[in-house]
XYZ file of C-alpha atoms in Angstrom:
107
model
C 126.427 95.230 79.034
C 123.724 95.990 81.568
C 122.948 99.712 81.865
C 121.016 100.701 85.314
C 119.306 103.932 85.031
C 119.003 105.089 89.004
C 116.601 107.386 87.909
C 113.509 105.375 86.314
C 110.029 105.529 87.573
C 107.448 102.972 86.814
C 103.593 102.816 86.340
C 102.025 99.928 88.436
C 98.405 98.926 89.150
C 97.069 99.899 92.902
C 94.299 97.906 94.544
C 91.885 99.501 97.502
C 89.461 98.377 99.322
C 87.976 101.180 101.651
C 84.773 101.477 104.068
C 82.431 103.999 103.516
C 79.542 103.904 106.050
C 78.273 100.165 106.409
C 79.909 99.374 102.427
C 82.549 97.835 101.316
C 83.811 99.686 98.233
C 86.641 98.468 96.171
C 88.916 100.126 93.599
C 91.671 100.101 91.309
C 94.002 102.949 89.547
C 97.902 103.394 88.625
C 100.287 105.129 90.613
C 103.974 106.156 88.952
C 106.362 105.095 91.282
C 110.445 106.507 91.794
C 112.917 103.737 92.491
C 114.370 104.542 95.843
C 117.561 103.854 96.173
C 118.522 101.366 99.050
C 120.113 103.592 100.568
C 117.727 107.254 100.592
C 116.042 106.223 103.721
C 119.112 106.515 105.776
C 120.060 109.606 104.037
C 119.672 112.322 106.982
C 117.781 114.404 104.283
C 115.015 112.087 104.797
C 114.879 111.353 107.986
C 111.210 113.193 108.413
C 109.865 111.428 104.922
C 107.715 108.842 104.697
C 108.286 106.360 101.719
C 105.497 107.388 99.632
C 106.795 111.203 99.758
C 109.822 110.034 98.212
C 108.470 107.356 95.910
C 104.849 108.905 94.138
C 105.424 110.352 91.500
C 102.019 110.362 90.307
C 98.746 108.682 89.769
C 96.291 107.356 86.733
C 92.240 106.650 87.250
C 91.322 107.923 90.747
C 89.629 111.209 91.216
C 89.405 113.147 95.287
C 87.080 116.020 95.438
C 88.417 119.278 96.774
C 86.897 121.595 99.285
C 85.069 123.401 96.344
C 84.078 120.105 94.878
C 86.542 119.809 91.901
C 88.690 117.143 91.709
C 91.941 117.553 93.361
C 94.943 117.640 90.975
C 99.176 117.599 91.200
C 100.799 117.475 94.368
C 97.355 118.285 95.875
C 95.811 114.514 94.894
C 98.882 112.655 95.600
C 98.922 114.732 99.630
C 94.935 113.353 100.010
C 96.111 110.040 98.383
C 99.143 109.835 100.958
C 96.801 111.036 103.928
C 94.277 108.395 103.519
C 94.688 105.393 105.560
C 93.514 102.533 103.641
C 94.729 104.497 100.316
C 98.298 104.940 101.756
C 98.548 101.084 102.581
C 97.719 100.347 99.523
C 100.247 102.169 98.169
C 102.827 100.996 99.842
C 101.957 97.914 99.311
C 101.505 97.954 95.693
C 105.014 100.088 95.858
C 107.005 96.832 97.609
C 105.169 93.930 95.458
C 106.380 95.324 92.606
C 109.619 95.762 93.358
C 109.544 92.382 94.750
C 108.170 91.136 91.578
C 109.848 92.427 89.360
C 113.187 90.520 90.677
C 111.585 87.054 91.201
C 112.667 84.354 88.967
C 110.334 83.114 85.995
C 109.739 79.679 86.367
């Protein structure tokens, strides 16, 4: 019999490519992602959440300096993770391929 746990989470590889100035600078780290139910988004509870506040659980291999100059951690990293543009899309994206992925056929 196939068990579903509703509640798993998942560690997935996140690829960024972001401008700083006149470079090009490219990147990789993990992000822990929450599988959403199909049906959260249309849960009025959510209504003012964007997928990535519901989905990031966490993140592997990227460092964001803080106002002092530390690195940001906790819920602090993943807001300046989720702020950032080209970060964000990345996210997301990394978030849907591997859901999408994961249920394709082997061949």
């Amino acid at each position: 019999m196939f068990k579903l746990n509703p509640t798993r989470t998942f560690r997935y590889p996140v690829s960024v490519v972001i401008f700083d100035g006149d470079k090009e600078v490219t990147g990789q780290f993990t992000a822990e992602f929450r599988v959403l139910p199909a049906t959260a988004m249309k849960d009025p509870e959510n209504q003012d959440k964007r997928l990535l506040d519901l989905v990031l659980v966490g993140v592997d291999g990227v460092e964001v300096p803080g106002k002092d100059g530390r690195p940001l951690q906790g819920d602090e990293l993943l807001d300046a993770l989720k702020a950032d543009p080209s970060v964000s899309t990345a996210l997301v994206n990394a978030y849907q391929e591997s859901i999408t992925k994961k249920n394709r056929p082997r061949t």
